[in-house]
mmCIF file of C-alpha atoms in Angstrom:
data_model
loop_
_atom_site.group_PDB
_atom_site.id
_atom_site.type_symbol
_atom_site.label_atom_id
_atom_site.label_comp_id
_atom_site.label_asym_id
_atom_site.label_seq_id
_atom_site.Cartn_x
_atom_site.Cartn_y
_atom_site.Cartn_z
ATOM 1 C CA UNK G 1 4.972 16.391 24.384
ATOM 2 C CA UNK G 2 6.178 19.869 23.867
ATOM 3 C CA UNK G 3 4.201 22.120 21.326
ATOM 4 C CA UNK G 4 5.227 21.448 17.614
ATOM 5 C CA UNK G 5 7.748 23.968 16.399
ATOM 6 C CA UNK G 6 7.368 24.927 12.420
ATOM 7 C CA UNK G 7 11.064 23.928 12.370
ATOM 8 C CA UNK G 8 11.633 21.426 14.841
ATOM 9 C CA UNK G 9 15.048 19.308 13.463
ATOM 10 C CA UNK G 10 17.935 19.872 15.381
ATOM 11 C CA UNK G 11 20.614 21.181 13.426
ATOM 12 C CA UNK G 12 23.265 20.165 14.812
ATOM 13 C CA UNK G 13 26.090 18.613 12.775
ATOM 14 C CA UNK G 14 29.069 18.977 10.384
ATOM 15 C CA UNK G 15 29.733 21.184 8.064
ATOM 16 C CA UNK G 16 29.238 18.696 5.257
ATOM 17 C CA UNK G 17 25.869 17.415 6.644
ATOM 18 C CA UNK G 18 24.039 18.082 3.362
ATOM 19 C CA UNK G 19 26.829 16.304 1.296
ATOM 20 C CA UNK G 20 26.049 13.761 3.998
ATOM 21 C CA UNK G 21 22.962 12.898 4.204
ATOM 22 C CA UNK G 22 22.697 13.352 -0.172
ATOM 23 C CA UNK G 23 25.458 10.312 -0.454
ATOM 24 C CA UNK G 24 23.311 8.287 2.906
ATOM 25 C CA UNK G 25 20.278 8.513 0.692
ATOM 26 C CA UNK G 26 21.533 7.673 -2.988
ATOM 27 C CA UNK G 27 23.769 5.257 -1.747
ATOM 28 C CA UNK G 28 20.404 3.107 0.173
ATOM 29 C CA UNK G 29 19.161 3.658 -3.151
ATOM 30 C CA UNK G 30 20.988 1.843 -5.107
ATOM 31 C CA UNK G 31 22.669 -0.451 -2.777
ATOM 32 C CA UNK G 32 20.324 -1.209 0.119
ATOM 33 C CA UNK G 33 20.496 -0.835 3.296
ATOM 34 C CA UNK G 34 22.392 -4.080 3.163
ATOM 35 C CA UNK G 35 24.827 -2.360 1.064
ATOM 36 C CA UNK G 36 25.039 1.007 2.884
ATOM 37 C CA UNK G 37 28.430 1.690 4.480
ATOM 38 C CA UNK G 38 30.200 5.257 6.025
ATOM 39 C CA UNK G 39 33.249 4.430 4.528
ATOM 40 C CA UNK G 40 30.910 4.544 1.053
ATOM 41 C CA UNK G 41 29.217 7.645 2.700
ATOM 42 C CA UNK G 42 32.287 9.330 3.460
ATOM 43 C CA UNK G 43 33.831 8.718 0.518
ATOM 44 C CA UNK G 44 30.746 9.789 -1.694
ATOM 45 C CA UNK G 45 30.579 13.037 0.164
ATOM 46 C CA UNK G 46 34.051 13.493 0.079
ATOM 47 C CA UNK G 47 35.127 13.961 4.029
ATOM 48 C CA UNK G 48 36.700 11.516 6.800
ATOM 49 C CA UNK G 49 34.974 8.636 8.110
ATOM 50 C CA UNK G 50 35.615 9.778 11.869
ATOM 51 C CA UNK G 51 33.728 13.230 10.471
ATOM 52 C CA UNK G 52 31.095 10.936 10.239
ATOM 53 C CA UNK G 53 31.402 8.627 13.404
ATOM 54 C CA UNK G 54 31.307 12.108 15.743
ATOM 55 C CA UNK G 55 27.739 12.675 14.815
ATOM 56 C CA UNK G 56 26.516 9.885 13.920
ATOM 57 C CA UNK G 57 27.759 6.515 15.518
ATOM 58 C CA UNK G 58 26.002 3.903 13.741
ATOM 59 C CA UNK G 59 24.468 3.706 9.722
ATOM 60 C CA UNK G 60 20.860 3.286 11.455
ATOM 61 C CA UNK G 61 21.945 6.892 12.973
ATOM 62 C CA UNK G 62 22.802 8.263 9.971
ATOM 63 C CA UNK G 63 19.797 6.908 8.073
ATOM 64 C CA UNK G 64 17.362 8.752 10.845
ATOM 65 C CA UNK G 65 19.127 11.529 10.611
ATOM 66 C CA UNK G 66 19.229 11.511 6.787
ATOM 67 C CA UNK G 67 15.689 11.088 6.674
ATOM 68 C CA UNK G 68 14.467 13.875 9.051
ATOM 69 C CA UNK G 69 16.649 16.439 7.965
ATOM 70 C CA UNK G 70 18.174 15.756 3.723
ATOM 71 C CA UNK G 71 16.723 18.488 1.686
ATOM 72 C CA UNK G 72 16.068 16.610 -0.566
ATOM 73 C CA UNK G 73 13.046 14.658 1.695
ATOM 74 C CA UNK G 74 11.871 18.364 3.410
ATOM 75 C CA UNK G 75 8.174 19.275 2.690
ATOM 76 C CA UNK G 76 7.467 22.792 2.296
ATOM 77 C CA UNK G 77 4.023 23.612 4.629
ATOM 78 C CA UNK G 78 2.225 25.291 2.355
ATOM 79 C CA UNK G 79 -0.092 28.146 3.664
ATOM 80 C CA UNK G 80 -2.628 29.246 1.166
ATOM 81 C CA UNK G 81 -5.781 30.367 2.858
ATOM 82 C CA UNK G 82 -7.487 27.519 2.789
ATOM 83 C CA UNK G 83 -7.710 23.912 3.842
ATOM 84 C CA UNK G 84 -8.521 22.484 0.670
ATOM 85 C CA UNK G 85 -5.307 24.317 -1.060
ATOM 86 C CA UNK G 86 -2.626 23.433 1.650
ATOM 87 C CA UNK G 87 -3.969 19.489 0.917
ATOM 88 C CA UNK G 88 -3.584 19.892 -2.328
ATOM 89 C CA UNK G 89 -0.414 21.801 -1.872
ATOM 90 C CA UNK G 90 0.900 18.681 0.481
ATOM 91 C CA UNK G 91 -0.356 15.710 -2.507
ATOM 92 C CA UNK G 92 1.448 17.784 -5.213
ATOM 93 C CA UNK G 93 4.877 17.444 -2.809
ATOM 94 C CA UNK G 94 3.908 14.142 -2.696
ATOM 95 C CA UNK G 95 3.961 14.141 -6.015
ATOM 96 C CA UNK G 96 7.164 15.343 -6.492
ATOM 97 C CA UNK G 97 8.451 12.811 -4.103
ATOM 98 C CA UNK G 98 7.977 9.781 -5.220
ATOM 99 C CA UNK G 99 8.225 10.469 -8.949
ATOM 100 C CA UNK G 100 11.290 12.712 -8.893
ATOM 101 C CA UNK G 101 14.559 11.669 -10.277
ATOM 102 C CA UNK G 102 17.298 12.327 -7.793
ATOM 103 C CA UNK G 103 13.574 11.139 -4.614
ATOM 104 C CA UNK G 104 11.956 8.198 -7.023
ATOM 105 C CA UNK G 105 14.513 5.249 -5.777
ATOM 106 C CA UNK G 106 15.125 6.613 -2.126
ATOM 107 C CA UNK G 107 11.332 6.071 -1.545
ATOM 108 C CA UNK G 108 11.037 3.013 -3.134
ATOM 109 C CA UNK G 109 13.839 1.500 -0.997
ATOM 110 C CA UNK G 110 12.770 2.610 2.379
ATOM 111 C CA UNK G 111 9.444 1.310 1.580
ATOM 112 C CA UNK G 112 10.799 -2.033 0.721
ATOM 113 C CA UNK G 113 12.807 -1.553 3.739
ATOM 114 C CA UNK G 114 15.383 -4.768 2.730
ATOM 115 C CA UNK G 115 18.136 -4.960 4.977
ATOM 116 C CA UNK G 116 16.598 -3.713 8.230
ATOM 117 C CA UNK G 117 15.900 -5.726 10.639
ATOM 118 C CA UNK G 118 11.980 -5.074 11.698
ATOM 119 C CA UNK G 119 12.039 -3.378 14.528
ATOM 120 C CA UNK G 120 14.532 -0.944 13.271
ATOM 121 C CA UNK G 121 12.740 -0.093 10.050
ATOM 122 C CA UNK G 122 9.379 0.447 12.411
ATOM 123 C CA UNK G 123 11.365 2.558 14.688
ATOM 124 C CA UNK G 124 12.851 4.914 11.691
ATOM 125 C CA UNK G 125 9.102 4.977 10.232
ATOM 126 C CA UNK G 126 7.646 5.814 13.453
ATOM 127 C CA UNK G 127 10.306 8.855 13.826
ATOM 128 C CA UNK G 128 9.724 10.099 10.441
ATOM 129 C CA UNK G 129 6.032 10.284 9.941
ATOM 130 C CA UNK G 130 5.895 11.528 13.614
ATOM 131 C CA UNK G 131 7.769 14.300 12.302
ATOM 132 C CA UNK G 132 6.655 15.207 9.203
ATOM 133 C CA UNK G 133 2.730 15.190 11.177
ATOM 134 C CA UNK G 134 4.230 17.375 13.742
ATOM 135 C CA UNK G 135 5.082 20.079 11.142
ATOM 136 C CA UNK G 136 1.874 19.611 8.898
ATOM 137 C CA UNK G 137 0.365 20.534 12.275
ATOM 138 C CA UNK G 138 -0.270 23.872 11.150
ATOM 139 C CA UNK G 139 -2.355 23.334 8.166
ATOM 140 C CA UNK G 140 -5.265 21.534 10.584
ATOM 141 C CA UNK G 141 -4.436 23.934 13.249
ATOM 142 C CA UNK G 142 -5.330 27.445 10.523
ATOM 143 C CA UNK G 143 -8.039 25.217 9.001
ATOM 144 C CA UNK G 144 -9.739 24.422 12.904
ATOM 145 C CA UNK G 145 -9.258 28.242 13.200
ATOM 146 C CA UNK G 146 -11.706 29.103 9.907
ATOM 147 C CA UNK G 147 -13.994 26.827 11.011
ATOM 148 C CA UNK G 148 -13.390 24.487 7.800
ATOM 149 C CA UNK G 149 -12.074 21.262 10.104
ATOM 150 C CA UNK G 150 -15.351 19.090 10.383
ATOM 151 C CA UNK G 151 -16.176 18.012 13.865
ATOM 152 C CA UNK G 152 -14.620 14.366 14.008
ATOM 153 C CA UNK G 153 -12.332 14.975 11.049
ATOM 154 C CA UNK G 154 -9.182 12.914 11.424
ATOM 155 C CA UNK G 155 -5.962 14.642 10.187
ATOM 156 C CA UNK G 156 -3.873 11.892 9.793
ATOM 157 C CA UNK G 157 -6.418 9.718 7.830
ATOM 158 C CA UNK G 158 -6.788 12.697 5.501
ATOM 159 C CA UNK G 159 -3.646 12.372 5.049
ATOM 160 C CA UNK G 160 -3.122 8.715 4.688
ATOM 161 C CA UNK G 161 -5.704 8.731 2.184
ATOM 162 C CA UNK G 162 -4.246 11.590 -0.295
ATOM 163 C CA UNK G 163 -0.829 10.215 0.043
ATOM 164 C CA UNK G 164 -1.943 6.675 -0.266
ATOM 165 C CA UNK G 165 -3.657 7.627 -3.454
ATOM 166 C CA UNK G 166 -0.755 9.115 -4.796
ATOM 167 C CA UNK G 167 1.513 6.468 -3.507
ATOM 168 C CA UNK G 168 -0.926 3.438 -5.507
ATOM 169 C CA UNK G 169 -1.302 5.976 -8.723
ATOM 170 C CA UNK G 170 2.613 6.757 -9.225
ATOM 171 C CA UNK G 171 4.603 4.299 -7.724
ATOM 172 C CA UNK G 172 2.630 0.692 -7.744
ATOM 173 C CA UNK G 173 -0.038 1.296 -10.842
ATOM 174 C CA UNK G 174 3.717 3.032 -12.202
ATOM 175 C CA UNK G 175 1.730 5.344 -14.269
ATOM 176 C CA UNK G 176 2.340 9.177 -14.765
ATOM 177 C CA UNK G 177 0.155 10.893 -12.763
ATOM 178 C CA UNK G 178 -2.433 13.178 -14.572
ATOM 179 C CA UNK G 179 -1.967 16.806 -14.023
ATOM 180 C CA UNK G 180 -5.119 18.080 -11.229
ATOM 181 C CA UNK G 181 -4.783 14.766 -9.939
ATOM 182 C CA UNK G 182 -3.459 16.197 -6.518
ATOM 183 C CA UNK G 183 -7.272 18.229 -6.300
ATOM 184 C CA UNK G 184 -9.207 15.135 -7.666
ATOM 185 C CA UNK G 185 -7.686 13.221 -4.931
ATOM 186 C CA UNK G 186 -8.240 16.052 -2.322
ATOM 187 C CA UNK G 187 -12.063 17.132 -3.768
ATOM 188 C CA UNK G 188 -12.773 13.177 -2.742
ATOM 189 C CA UNK G 189 -11.794 13.104 0.553
ATOM 190 C CA UNK G 190 -12.814 16.398 1.766
ATOM 191 C CA UNK G 191 -16.256 16.717 2.624
ATOM 192 C CA UNK G 192 -18.045 19.546 0.984
ATOM 193 C CA UNK G 193 -15.839 20.003 -1.975
ATOM 194 C CA UNK G 194 -15.627 18.781 -5.444
ATOM 195 C CA UNK C 1 -10.391 -6.105 -25.803
ATOM 196 C CA UNK C 2 -12.483 -8.530 -24.863
ATOM 197 C CA UNK C 3 -15.146 -7.747 -21.716
ATOM 198 C CA UNK C 4 -13.847 -9.182 -18.695
ATOM 199 C CA UNK C 5 -15.033 -12.629 -17.586
ATOM 200 C CA UNK C 6 -15.545 -13.105 -13.934
ATOM 201 C CA UNK C 7 -12.251 -15.430 -14.390
ATOM 202 C CA UNK C 8 -9.489 -13.715 -17.033
ATOM 203 C CA UNK C 9 -6.968 -15.886 -15.854
ATOM 204 C CA UNK C 10 -5.233 -18.255 -18.357
ATOM 205 C CA UNK C 11 -4.992 -21.684 -16.144
ATOM 206 C CA UNK C 12 -2.428 -23.702 -18.406
ATOM 207 C CA UNK C 13 0.362 -24.620 -16.952
ATOM 208 C CA UNK C 14 2.339 -27.944 -15.726
ATOM 209 C CA UNK C 15 0.197 -29.705 -12.500
ATOM 210 C CA UNK C 16 2.944 -27.994 -9.942
ATOM 211 C CA UNK C 17 1.891 -24.358 -10.652
ATOM 212 C CA UNK C 18 0.827 -23.777 -7.566
ATOM 213 C CA UNK C 19 4.182 -24.806 -6.060
ATOM 214 C CA UNK C 20 6.089 -22.881 -8.592
ATOM 215 C CA UNK C 21 4.731 -19.957 -8.341
ATOM 216 C CA UNK C 22 4.955 -20.083 -4.453
ATOM 217 C CA UNK C 23 8.973 -20.523 -4.546
ATOM 218 C CA UNK C 24 8.810 -17.744 -7.529
ATOM 219 C CA UNK C 25 7.279 -15.706 -5.151
ATOM 220 C CA UNK C 26 8.906 -16.212 -2.032
ATOM 221 C CA UNK C 27 12.530 -16.529 -3.475
ATOM 222 C CA UNK C 28 11.795 -12.800 -4.843
ATOM 223 C CA UNK C 29 10.953 -11.862 -1.666
ATOM 224 C CA UNK C 30 14.203 -13.209 -0.168
ATOM 225 C CA UNK C 31 16.768 -12.502 -2.772
ATOM 226 C CA UNK C 32 14.843 -9.717 -4.591
ATOM 227 C CA UNK C 33 14.696 -10.029 -8.538
ATOM 228 C CA UNK C 34 18.390 -10.369 -9.268
ATOM 229 C CA UNK C 35 18.483 -12.782 -7.308
ATOM 230 C CA UNK C 36 16.220 -14.613 -8.332
ATOM 231 C CA UNK C 37 16.814 -17.754 -10.511
ATOM 232 C CA UNK C 38 14.746 -20.409 -12.648
ATOM 233 C CA UNK C 39 17.410 -22.858 -11.186
ATOM 234 C CA UNK C 40 16.513 -21.570 -7.674
ATOM 235 C CA UNK C 41 12.437 -21.822 -8.270
ATOM 236 C CA UNK C 42 12.702 -25.255 -9.858
ATOM 237 C CA UNK C 43 14.979 -26.855 -6.408
ATOM 238 C CA UNK C 44 12.071 -24.751 -4.276
ATOM 239 C CA UNK C 45 9.546 -26.441 -5.705
ATOM 240 C CA UNK C 46 10.341 -29.974 -6.674
ATOM 241 C CA UNK C 47 10.250 -29.625 -10.291
ATOM 242 C CA UNK C 48 13.083 -29.843 -13.300
ATOM 243 C CA UNK C 49 14.251 -26.648 -14.679
ATOM 244 C CA UNK C 50 12.914 -27.987 -18.279
ATOM 245 C CA UNK C 51 9.026 -28.254 -16.769
ATOM 246 C CA UNK C 52 9.375 -24.474 -16.284
ATOM 247 C CA UNK C 53 11.197 -22.939 -19.392
ATOM 248 C CA UNK C 54 8.388 -25.405 -21.573
ATOM 249 C CA UNK C 55 5.379 -23.065 -19.828
ATOM 250 C CA UNK C 56 7.191 -19.444 -19.005
ATOM 251 C CA UNK C 57 10.638 -18.577 -21.465
ATOM 252 C CA UNK C 58 12.304 -16.197 -18.707
ATOM 253 C CA UNK C 59 11.750 -14.866 -15.225
ATOM 254 C CA UNK C 60 10.499 -11.838 -16.597
ATOM 255 C CA UNK C 61 7.288 -14.281 -18.285
ATOM 256 C CA UNK C 62 7.442 -16.497 -14.640
ATOM 257 C CA UNK C 63 7.165 -13.691 -12.741
ATOM 258 C CA UNK C 64 4.622 -12.327 -14.648
ATOM 259 C CA UNK C 65 2.470 -15.612 -14.467
ATOM 260 C CA UNK C 66 3.035 -15.895 -10.209
ATOM 261 C CA UNK C 67 1.743 -11.867 -9.803
ATOM 262 C CA UNK C 68 -1.384 -12.907 -11.846
ATOM 263 C CA UNK C 69 -2.221 -16.666 -11.077
ATOM 264 C CA UNK C 70 -0.592 -17.385 -7.635
ATOM 265 C CA UNK C 71 -3.220 -18.226 -5.072
ATOM 266 C CA UNK C 72 -1.611 -16.367 -2.235
ATOM 267 C CA UNK C 73 -2.132 -13.436 -4.090
ATOM 268 C CA UNK C 74 -5.725 -13.786 -5.447
ATOM 269 C CA UNK C 75 -8.408 -11.468 -4.417
ATOM 270 C CA UNK C 76 -11.943 -12.999 -3.765
ATOM 271 C CA UNK C 77 -14.521 -10.671 -5.662
ATOM 272 C CA UNK C 78 -17.129 -9.490 -2.493
ATOM 273 C CA UNK C 79 -20.969 -9.574 -3.498
ATOM 274 C CA UNK C 80 -22.336 -8.243 0.083
ATOM 275 C CA UNK C 81 -25.538 -7.002 -1.425
ATOM 276 C CA UNK C 82 -23.869 -3.198 -1.239
ATOM 277 C CA UNK C 83 -21.211 -1.110 -2.912
ATOM 278 C CA UNK C 84 -20.251 -0.173 0.755
ATOM 279 C CA UNK C 85 -20.094 -3.996 2.042
ATOM 280 C CA UNK C 86 -17.884 -4.773 -0.992
ATOM 281 C CA UNK C 87 -15.400 -1.846 -0.946
ATOM 282 C CA UNK C 88 -15.231 -2.853 2.942
ATOM 283 C CA UNK C 89 -14.285 -6.343 2.205
ATOM 284 C CA UNK C 90 -12.151 -5.517 -0.768
ATOM 285 C CA UNK C 91 -10.327 -3.028 1.593
ATOM 286 C CA UNK C 92 -9.447 -6.022 4.183
ATOM 287 C CA UNK C 93 -8.422 -8.272 1.487
ATOM 288 C CA UNK C 94 -5.686 -5.443 0.680
ATOM 289 C CA UNK C 95 -4.983 -5.293 4.805
ATOM 290 C CA UNK C 96 -4.552 -8.802 4.634
ATOM 291 C CA UNK C 97 -2.275 -9.029 1.445
ATOM 292 C CA UNK C 98 0.170 -6.283 3.124
ATOM 293 C CA UNK C 99 0.131 -7.543 6.630
ATOM 294 C CA UNK C 100 0.140 -11.336 6.496
ATOM 295 C CA UNK C 101 3.199 -13.537 6.964
ATOM 296 C CA UNK C 102 3.451 -15.596 3.517
ATOM 297 C CA UNK C 103 2.590 -11.757 1.683
ATOM 298 C CA UNK C 104 4.495 -8.950 3.475
ATOM 299 C CA UNK C 105 7.521 -9.614 1.741
ATOM 300 C CA UNK C 106 6.840 -10.343 -1.487
ATOM 301 C CA UNK C 107 4.256 -6.847 -2.340
ATOM 302 C CA UNK C 108 7.244 -4.400 -0.485
ATOM 303 C CA UNK C 109 9.634 -6.722 -2.936
ATOM 304 C CA UNK C 110 7.302 -5.969 -5.705
ATOM 305 C CA UNK C 111 6.742 -2.325 -4.922
ATOM 306 C CA UNK C 112 10.130 -1.486 -4.661
ATOM 307 C CA UNK C 113 11.048 -2.801 -7.635
ATOM 308 C CA UNK C 114 14.722 -3.585 -7.121
ATOM 309 C CA UNK C 115 16.227 -5.179 -9.578
ATOM 310 C CA UNK C 116 13.642 -5.126 -12.459
ATOM 311 C CA UNK C 117 14.375 -2.517 -15.667
ATOM 312 C CA UNK C 118 12.037 0.474 -15.641
ATOM 313 C CA UNK C 119 10.225 -0.533 -18.548
ATOM 314 C CA UNK C 120 9.762 -4.383 -17.281
ATOM 315 C CA UNK C 121 8.091 -2.995 -13.615
ATOM 316 C CA UNK C 122 5.994 -0.548 -15.583
ATOM 317 C CA UNK C 123 4.644 -3.445 -17.820
ATOM 318 C CA UNK C 124 4.437 -5.858 -14.295
ATOM 319 C CA UNK C 125 2.424 -3.370 -12.871
ATOM 320 C CA UNK C 126 0.583 -2.835 -15.866
ATOM 321 C CA UNK C 127 -0.588 -6.509 -16.377
ATOM 322 C CA UNK C 128 -1.037 -6.867 -12.613
ATOM 323 C CA UNK C 129 -3.223 -4.212 -11.881
ATOM 324 C CA UNK C 130 -5.402 -4.755 -15.398
ATOM 325 C CA UNK C 131 -6.552 -7.976 -13.968
ATOM 326 C CA UNK C 132 -7.181 -7.048 -10.841
ATOM 327 C CA UNK C 133 -9.192 -3.873 -12.538
ATOM 328 C CA UNK C 134 -11.448 -5.962 -14.746
ATOM 329 C CA UNK C 135 -11.992 -9.187 -11.749
ATOM 330 C CA UNK C 136 -13.513 -5.574 -9.142
ATOM 331 C CA UNK C 137 -15.664 -4.451 -12.227
ATOM 332 C CA UNK C 138 -18.295 -6.658 -11.215
ATOM 333 C CA UNK C 139 -18.457 -4.986 -7.642
ATOM 334 C CA UNK C 140 -19.000 -1.527 -10.001
ATOM 335 C CA UNK C 141 -21.514 -2.835 -12.316
ATOM 336 C CA UNK C 142 -23.507 -3.993 -9.568
ATOM 337 C CA UNK C 143 -23.363 -1.159 -7.732
ATOM 338 C CA UNK C 144 -24.302 1.037 -10.655
ATOM 339 C CA UNK C 145 -27.333 -1.404 -11.457
ATOM 340 C CA UNK C 146 -28.370 -0.761 -7.795
ATOM 341 C CA UNK C 147 -28.344 3.133 -8.225
ATOM 342 C CA UNK C 148 -25.431 3.296 -5.977
ATOM 343 C CA UNK C 149 -22.797 4.879 -7.946
ATOM 344 C CA UNK C 150 -23.150 8.556 -8.235
ATOM 345 C CA UNK C 151 -22.715 10.180 -12.131
ATOM 346 C CA UNK C 152 -19.048 10.737 -12.536
ATOM 347 C CA UNK C 153 -17.683 7.943 -10.136
ATOM 348 C CA UNK C 154 -14.384 7.166 -10.989
ATOM 349 C CA UNK C 155 -13.938 3.632 -9.460
ATOM 350 C CA UNK C 156 -10.667 3.556 -10.033
ATOM 351 C CA UNK C 157 -10.214 6.698 -8.068
ATOM 352 C CA UNK C 158 -11.945 5.212 -5.374
ATOM 353 C CA UNK C 159 -9.651 2.268 -5.298
ATOM 354 C CA UNK C 160 -6.489 3.820 -5.026
ATOM 355 C CA UNK C 161 -7.471 6.251 -1.973
ATOM 356 C CA UNK C 162 -8.715 2.331 -0.522
ATOM 357 C CA UNK C 163 -5.712 0.469 -1.276
ATOM 358 C CA UNK C 164 -3.666 3.885 -1.034
ATOM 359 C CA UNK C 165 -4.638 4.551 2.783
ATOM 360 C CA UNK C 166 -4.191 1.469 3.638
ATOM 361 C CA UNK C 167 -0.886 0.543 2.306
ATOM 362 C CA UNK C 168 0.203 4.026 4.332
ATOM 363 C CA UNK C 169 -1.062 2.760 7.233
ATOM 364 C CA UNK C 170 0.364 -0.970 7.003
ATOM 365 C CA UNK C 171 3.383 -0.595 5.162
ATOM 366 C CA UNK C 172 4.854 3.029 4.931
ATOM 367 C CA UNK C 173 4.101 3.930 8.152
ATOM 368 C CA UNK C 174 4.595 0.050 9.371
ATOM 369 C CA UNK C 175 1.845 0.966 11.953
ATOM 370 C CA UNK C 176 -0.894 -1.995 13.519
ATOM 371 C CA UNK C 177 -4.016 -1.336 10.745
ATOM 372 C CA UNK C 178 -6.984 -0.737 13.564
ATOM 373 C CA UNK C 179 -9.996 -3.105 14.441
ATOM 374 C CA UNK C 180 -12.331 -1.394 11.576
ATOM 375 C CA UNK C 181 -10.306 0.885 9.725
ATOM 376 C CA UNK C 182 -11.812 -0.648 6.785
ATOM 377 C CA UNK C 183 -14.982 0.196 6.488
ATOM 378 C CA UNK C 184 -13.303 4.075 8.094
ATOM 379 C CA UNK C 185 -11.556 4.006 5.370
ATOM 380 C CA UNK C 186 -14.697 3.151 3.164
ATOM 381 C CA UNK C 187 -16.880 5.331 4.996
ATOM 382 C CA UNK C 188 -14.704 8.580 4.233
ATOM 383 C CA UNK C 189 -14.328 7.674 -0.102
ATOM 384 C CA UNK C 190 -17.745 7.157 -0.327
ATOM 385 C CA UNK C 191 -20.031 9.983 -1.051
ATOM 386 C CA UNK C 192 -23.480 10.182 1.482
ATOM 387 C CA UNK C 193 -21.804 7.269 3.967
ATOM 388 C CA UNK C 194 -20.405 7.589 7.077
#
């Protein structure tokens, strides 16, 4: 219920946290959730199993932390001076996420949800998107302050349309995303532009 | 290179084709592409393995046929009298496809591409979407004839935005799709409505 901060993610964790999160996401992409084990993560990250268990008592807790805190999934909240510019920057980040060599297989494995119980997958998705949406709030707060956000505009719907078009083109259609696609998509959904 | 026909799908195949396609998609959803075998499909569909091999020489050929011809993945090309009405109907069909009990796991398995080589997945996606796009052409041809399609409108982008928003909401966010979401999404992307 508190106001979203620009850095809402807790920073607690072992010093090797980033290596642990990287190993978690890489193993998830390679083996699916069923094949992901704390033992394999420890080995890949070069840490002791007990180090992981000290911070994250279960595989689900570890994956949740990796989703919220791994640098490879991070977003860089843009501040370009206009809503259009910020949304284009966010669309470009989504494109990089779903097409990038290190992240492409991770997002596909997460989206498929294979090996996760329905309620585990729903909880992970809820936490992941709530966290991202909280971090993106400044984009819409600044747009509202500049008078750029039409009354009744729905930021969540805008983001779903933009991320969705990138997702369909890059992941489902499996086509190259053409240069300028981020701007084309934003102009198609932002009233008064394009 | 020929003009798309309203029923471009070849109808050749054994009488048990629909049962074979159903078994193919069900096994894909349950076991992934790596676990899908012609032998298991034959057993589930109650046909002889040689029946399947006579029509589809490989697992990839069988999956391709199931994607293009299974009734459960079919679209019912709408003709409501307006572009807005037709797009809302298409958005509702996408929603039913990605949330339906019989199809939900199938589309997730396909989107993840797990077990498929990159080029196999790309070829399947290309054929699947080319087929659907050809079948959806009458919607845009009728809209153009009615003068509803603005010059420069990009039907493929419109479809990607609409299907993408449904996909993000239902599959990635894993949230219930609210009543009226299809119409809300269409009004957000169709100039001059909403």
